PDB file of C-alpha atoms in Angstrom:
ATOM      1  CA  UNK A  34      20.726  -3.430 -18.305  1.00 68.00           C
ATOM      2  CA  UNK A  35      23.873  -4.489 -15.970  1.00 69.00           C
ATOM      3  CA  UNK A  36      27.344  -4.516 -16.421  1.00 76.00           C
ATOM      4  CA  UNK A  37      28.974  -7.727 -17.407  1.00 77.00           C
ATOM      5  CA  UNK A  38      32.446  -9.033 -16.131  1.00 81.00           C
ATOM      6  CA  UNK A  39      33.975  -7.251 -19.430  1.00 83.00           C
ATOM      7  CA  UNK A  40      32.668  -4.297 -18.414  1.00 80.00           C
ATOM      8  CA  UNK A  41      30.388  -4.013 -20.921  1.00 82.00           C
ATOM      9  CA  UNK A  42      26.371  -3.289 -21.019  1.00 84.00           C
ATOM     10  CA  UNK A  43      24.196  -5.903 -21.531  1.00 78.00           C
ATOM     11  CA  UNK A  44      20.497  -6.804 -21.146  1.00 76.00           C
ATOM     12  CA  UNK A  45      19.368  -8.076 -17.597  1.00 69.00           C
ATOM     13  CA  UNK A  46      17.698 -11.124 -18.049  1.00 75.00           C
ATOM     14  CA  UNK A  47      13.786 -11.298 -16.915  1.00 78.00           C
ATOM     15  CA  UNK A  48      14.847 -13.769 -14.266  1.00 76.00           C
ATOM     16  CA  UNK A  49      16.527 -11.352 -11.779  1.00 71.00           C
ATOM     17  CA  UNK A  50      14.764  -7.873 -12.956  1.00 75.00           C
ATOM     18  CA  UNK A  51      13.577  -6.220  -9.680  1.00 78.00           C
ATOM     19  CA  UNK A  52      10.074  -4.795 -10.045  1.00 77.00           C
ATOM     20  CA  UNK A  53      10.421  -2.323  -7.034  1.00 84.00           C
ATOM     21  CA  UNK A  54      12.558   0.432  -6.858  1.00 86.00           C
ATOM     22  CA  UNK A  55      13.046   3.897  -5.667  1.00 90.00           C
ATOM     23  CA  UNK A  56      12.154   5.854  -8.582  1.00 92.00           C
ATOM     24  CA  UNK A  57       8.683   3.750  -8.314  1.00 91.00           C
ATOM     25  CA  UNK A  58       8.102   4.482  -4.809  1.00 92.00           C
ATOM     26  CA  UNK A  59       8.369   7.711  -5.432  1.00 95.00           C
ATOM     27  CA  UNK A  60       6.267   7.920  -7.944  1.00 96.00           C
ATOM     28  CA  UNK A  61       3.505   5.900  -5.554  1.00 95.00           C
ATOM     29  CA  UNK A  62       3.558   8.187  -2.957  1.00 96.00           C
ATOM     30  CA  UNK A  63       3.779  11.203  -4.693  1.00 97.00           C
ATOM     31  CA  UNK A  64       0.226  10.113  -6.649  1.00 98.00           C
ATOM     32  CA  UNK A  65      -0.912   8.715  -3.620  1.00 97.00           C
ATOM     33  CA  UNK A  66      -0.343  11.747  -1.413  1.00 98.00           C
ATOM     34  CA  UNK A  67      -1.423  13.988  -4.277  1.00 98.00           C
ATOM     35  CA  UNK A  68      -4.766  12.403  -4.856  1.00 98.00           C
ATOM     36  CA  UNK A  69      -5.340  12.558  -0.889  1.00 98.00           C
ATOM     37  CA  UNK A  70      -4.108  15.848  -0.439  1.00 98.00           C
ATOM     38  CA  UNK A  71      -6.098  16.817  -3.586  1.00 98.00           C
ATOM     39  CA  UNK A  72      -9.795  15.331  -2.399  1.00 98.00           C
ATOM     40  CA  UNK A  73      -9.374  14.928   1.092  1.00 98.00           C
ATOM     41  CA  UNK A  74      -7.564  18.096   1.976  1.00 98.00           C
ATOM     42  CA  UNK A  75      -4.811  18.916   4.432  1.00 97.00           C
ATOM     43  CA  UNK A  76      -6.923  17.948   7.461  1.00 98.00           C
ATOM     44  CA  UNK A  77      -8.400  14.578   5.505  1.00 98.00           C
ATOM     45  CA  UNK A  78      -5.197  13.672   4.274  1.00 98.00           C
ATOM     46  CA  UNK A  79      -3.422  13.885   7.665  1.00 98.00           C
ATOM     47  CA  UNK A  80      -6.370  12.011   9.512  1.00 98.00           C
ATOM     48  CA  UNK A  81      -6.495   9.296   6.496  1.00 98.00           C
ATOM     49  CA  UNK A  82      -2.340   9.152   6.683  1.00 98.00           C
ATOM     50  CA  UNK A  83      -2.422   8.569  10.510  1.00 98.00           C
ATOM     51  CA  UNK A  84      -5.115   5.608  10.187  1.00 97.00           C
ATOM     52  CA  UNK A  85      -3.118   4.431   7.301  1.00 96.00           C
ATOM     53  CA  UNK A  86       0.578   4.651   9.635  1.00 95.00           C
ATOM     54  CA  UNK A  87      -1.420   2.627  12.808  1.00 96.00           C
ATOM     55  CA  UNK A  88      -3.113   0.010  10.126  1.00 94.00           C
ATOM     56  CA  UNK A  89       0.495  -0.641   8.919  1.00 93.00           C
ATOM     57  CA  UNK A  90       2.083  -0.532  12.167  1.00 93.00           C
ATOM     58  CA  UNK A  91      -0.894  -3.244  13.466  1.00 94.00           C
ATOM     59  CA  UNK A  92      -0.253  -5.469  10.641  1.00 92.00           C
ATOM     60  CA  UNK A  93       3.602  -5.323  11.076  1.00 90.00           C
ATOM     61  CA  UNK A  94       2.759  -6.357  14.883  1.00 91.00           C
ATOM     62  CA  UNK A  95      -0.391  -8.856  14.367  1.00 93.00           C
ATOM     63  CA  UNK A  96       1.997 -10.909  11.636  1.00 90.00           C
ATOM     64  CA  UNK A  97       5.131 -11.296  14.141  1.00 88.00           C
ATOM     65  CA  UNK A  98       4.754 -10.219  17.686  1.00 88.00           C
ATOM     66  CA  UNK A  99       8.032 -11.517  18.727  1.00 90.00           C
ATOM     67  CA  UNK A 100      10.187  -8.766  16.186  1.00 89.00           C
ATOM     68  CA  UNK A 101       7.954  -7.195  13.610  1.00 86.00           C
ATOM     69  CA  UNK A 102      10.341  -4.861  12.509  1.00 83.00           C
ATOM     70  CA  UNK A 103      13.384  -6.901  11.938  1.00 85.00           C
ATOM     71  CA  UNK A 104      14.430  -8.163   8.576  1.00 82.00           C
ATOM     72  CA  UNK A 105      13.647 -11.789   9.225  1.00 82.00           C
ATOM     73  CA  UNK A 106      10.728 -10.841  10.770  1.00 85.00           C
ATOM     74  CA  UNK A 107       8.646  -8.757   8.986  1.00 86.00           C
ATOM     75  CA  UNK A 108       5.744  -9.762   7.121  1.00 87.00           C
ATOM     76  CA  UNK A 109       6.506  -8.052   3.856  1.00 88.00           C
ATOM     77  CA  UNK A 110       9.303 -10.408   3.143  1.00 87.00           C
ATOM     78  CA  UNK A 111       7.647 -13.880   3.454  1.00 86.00           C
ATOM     79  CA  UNK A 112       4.895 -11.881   1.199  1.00 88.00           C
ATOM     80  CA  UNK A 113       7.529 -10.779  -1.432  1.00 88.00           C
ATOM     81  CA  UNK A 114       9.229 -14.161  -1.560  1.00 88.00           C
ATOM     82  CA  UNK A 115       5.613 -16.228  -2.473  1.00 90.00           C
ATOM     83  CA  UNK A 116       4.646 -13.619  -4.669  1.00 89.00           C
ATOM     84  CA  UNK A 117       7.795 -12.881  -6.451  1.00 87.00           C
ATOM     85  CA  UNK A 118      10.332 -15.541  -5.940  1.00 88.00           C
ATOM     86  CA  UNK A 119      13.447 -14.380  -4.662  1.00 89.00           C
ATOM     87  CA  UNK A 120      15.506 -13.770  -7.572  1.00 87.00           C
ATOM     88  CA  UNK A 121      13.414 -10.619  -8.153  1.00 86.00           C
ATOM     89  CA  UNK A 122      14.034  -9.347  -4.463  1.00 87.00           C
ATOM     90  CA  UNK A 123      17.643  -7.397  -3.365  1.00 87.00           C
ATOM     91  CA  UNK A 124      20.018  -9.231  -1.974  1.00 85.00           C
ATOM     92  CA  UNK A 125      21.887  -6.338  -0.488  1.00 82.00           C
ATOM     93  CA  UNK A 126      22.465  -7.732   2.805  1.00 83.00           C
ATOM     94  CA  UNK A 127      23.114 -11.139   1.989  1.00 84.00           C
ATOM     95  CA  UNK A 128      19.165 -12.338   2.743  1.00 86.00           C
ATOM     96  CA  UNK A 129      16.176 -11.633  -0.283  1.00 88.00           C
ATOM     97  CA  UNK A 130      14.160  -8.894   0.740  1.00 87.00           C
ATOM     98  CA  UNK A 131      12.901  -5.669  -0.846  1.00 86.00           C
ATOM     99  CA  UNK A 132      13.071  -2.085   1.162  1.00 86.00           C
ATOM    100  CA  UNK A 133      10.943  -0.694  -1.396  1.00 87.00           C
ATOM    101  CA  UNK A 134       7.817  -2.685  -1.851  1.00 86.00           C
ATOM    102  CA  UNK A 135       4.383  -2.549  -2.330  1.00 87.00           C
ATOM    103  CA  UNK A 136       3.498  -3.858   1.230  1.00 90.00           C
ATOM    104  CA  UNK A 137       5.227  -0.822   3.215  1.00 90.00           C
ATOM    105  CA  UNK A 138       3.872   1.682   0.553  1.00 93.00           C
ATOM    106  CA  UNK A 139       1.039   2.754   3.443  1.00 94.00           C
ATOM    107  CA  UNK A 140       4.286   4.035   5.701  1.00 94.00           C
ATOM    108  CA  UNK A 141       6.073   5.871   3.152  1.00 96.00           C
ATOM    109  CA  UNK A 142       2.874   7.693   2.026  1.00 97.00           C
ATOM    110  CA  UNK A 143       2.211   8.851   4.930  1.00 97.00           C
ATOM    111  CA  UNK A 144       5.648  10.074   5.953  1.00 97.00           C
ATOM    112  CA  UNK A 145       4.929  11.982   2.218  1.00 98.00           C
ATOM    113  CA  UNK A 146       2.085  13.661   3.040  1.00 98.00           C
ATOM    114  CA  UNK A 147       3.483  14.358   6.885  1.00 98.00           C
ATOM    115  CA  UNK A 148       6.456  16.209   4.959  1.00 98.00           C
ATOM    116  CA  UNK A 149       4.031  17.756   1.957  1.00 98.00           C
ATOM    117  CA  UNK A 150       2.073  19.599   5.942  1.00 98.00           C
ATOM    118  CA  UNK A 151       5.604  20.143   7.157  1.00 98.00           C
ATOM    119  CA  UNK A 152       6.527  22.275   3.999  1.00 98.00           C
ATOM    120  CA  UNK A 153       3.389  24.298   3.579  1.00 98.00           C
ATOM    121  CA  UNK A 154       3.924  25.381   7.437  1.00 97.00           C
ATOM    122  CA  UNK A 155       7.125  26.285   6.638  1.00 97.00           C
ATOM    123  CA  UNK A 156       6.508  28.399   3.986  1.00 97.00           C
ATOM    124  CA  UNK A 157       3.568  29.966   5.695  1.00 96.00           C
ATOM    125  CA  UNK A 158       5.706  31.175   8.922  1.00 96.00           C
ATOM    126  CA  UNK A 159       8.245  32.867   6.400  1.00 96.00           C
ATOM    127  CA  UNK A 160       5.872  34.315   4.720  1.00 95.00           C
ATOM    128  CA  UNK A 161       4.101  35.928   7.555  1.00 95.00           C
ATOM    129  CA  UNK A 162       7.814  36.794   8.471  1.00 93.00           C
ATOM    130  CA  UNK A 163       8.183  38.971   5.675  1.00 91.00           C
ATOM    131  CA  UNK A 164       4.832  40.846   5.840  1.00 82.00           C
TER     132      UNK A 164
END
């Protein structure tokens, strides 16, 4: 649903619905990082979310060499744009692109499970604080 120029809700039309959002990508990496953490263990999951943070990293590099990480630049968007069309991307910044999708999902997992390590070190050093 959006807001029309009445001010009034109505449906959004399947032509400019955005499939990625930030409630989703939370959701991915939370399962993602949960399932790793989960089999893997702290140590596997740490090891696997390094490899995954250089893989992405290499790609991001391999695809534009000049300025990977810039908006025109990175490959994500070119992806998005075939895949998707544009009318399903955000247009935030004046250019179709989409912060939150599937193709920088390796990244953000592994910043999830770097914070998930963070937290239970945390909590361990107060805890041997208090006893």
């Amino acid at each position: 649903m959006e807001w029309n120029s009445q001010h009034q809700l109505e449906w959004l039309s399947m032509e400019k619905y955005r499939y990625f959002g930030v409630l989703q990508r939370i959701a991915l990496c939370y399962f993602c990082s949960a399932l790793l953490i989960y089999y893997l263990k702290d140590k596997g999951a740490v090891i696997t979310s390094i490899f995954l943070l250089l893989f992405y990293w290499l790609i991001c590099y391999i695809a534009n060499p000049n300025d990977p990480y810039s908006l025109e630049g990175w490959f994500g968007t070119a992806l998005d744009i075939k895949l998707f069309g544009a009318s399903h991307l955000y247009h935030g910044e004046g250019k179709a692109f989409d912060p939150e999708d599937i193709w920088s999902a390796p990244a953000a997992i592994s910043q999830t499970v770097f914070g998930y390590i963070t937290g239970k070190y945390i909590i361990q050093r107060l805890a041997e604080r208090k006893s």
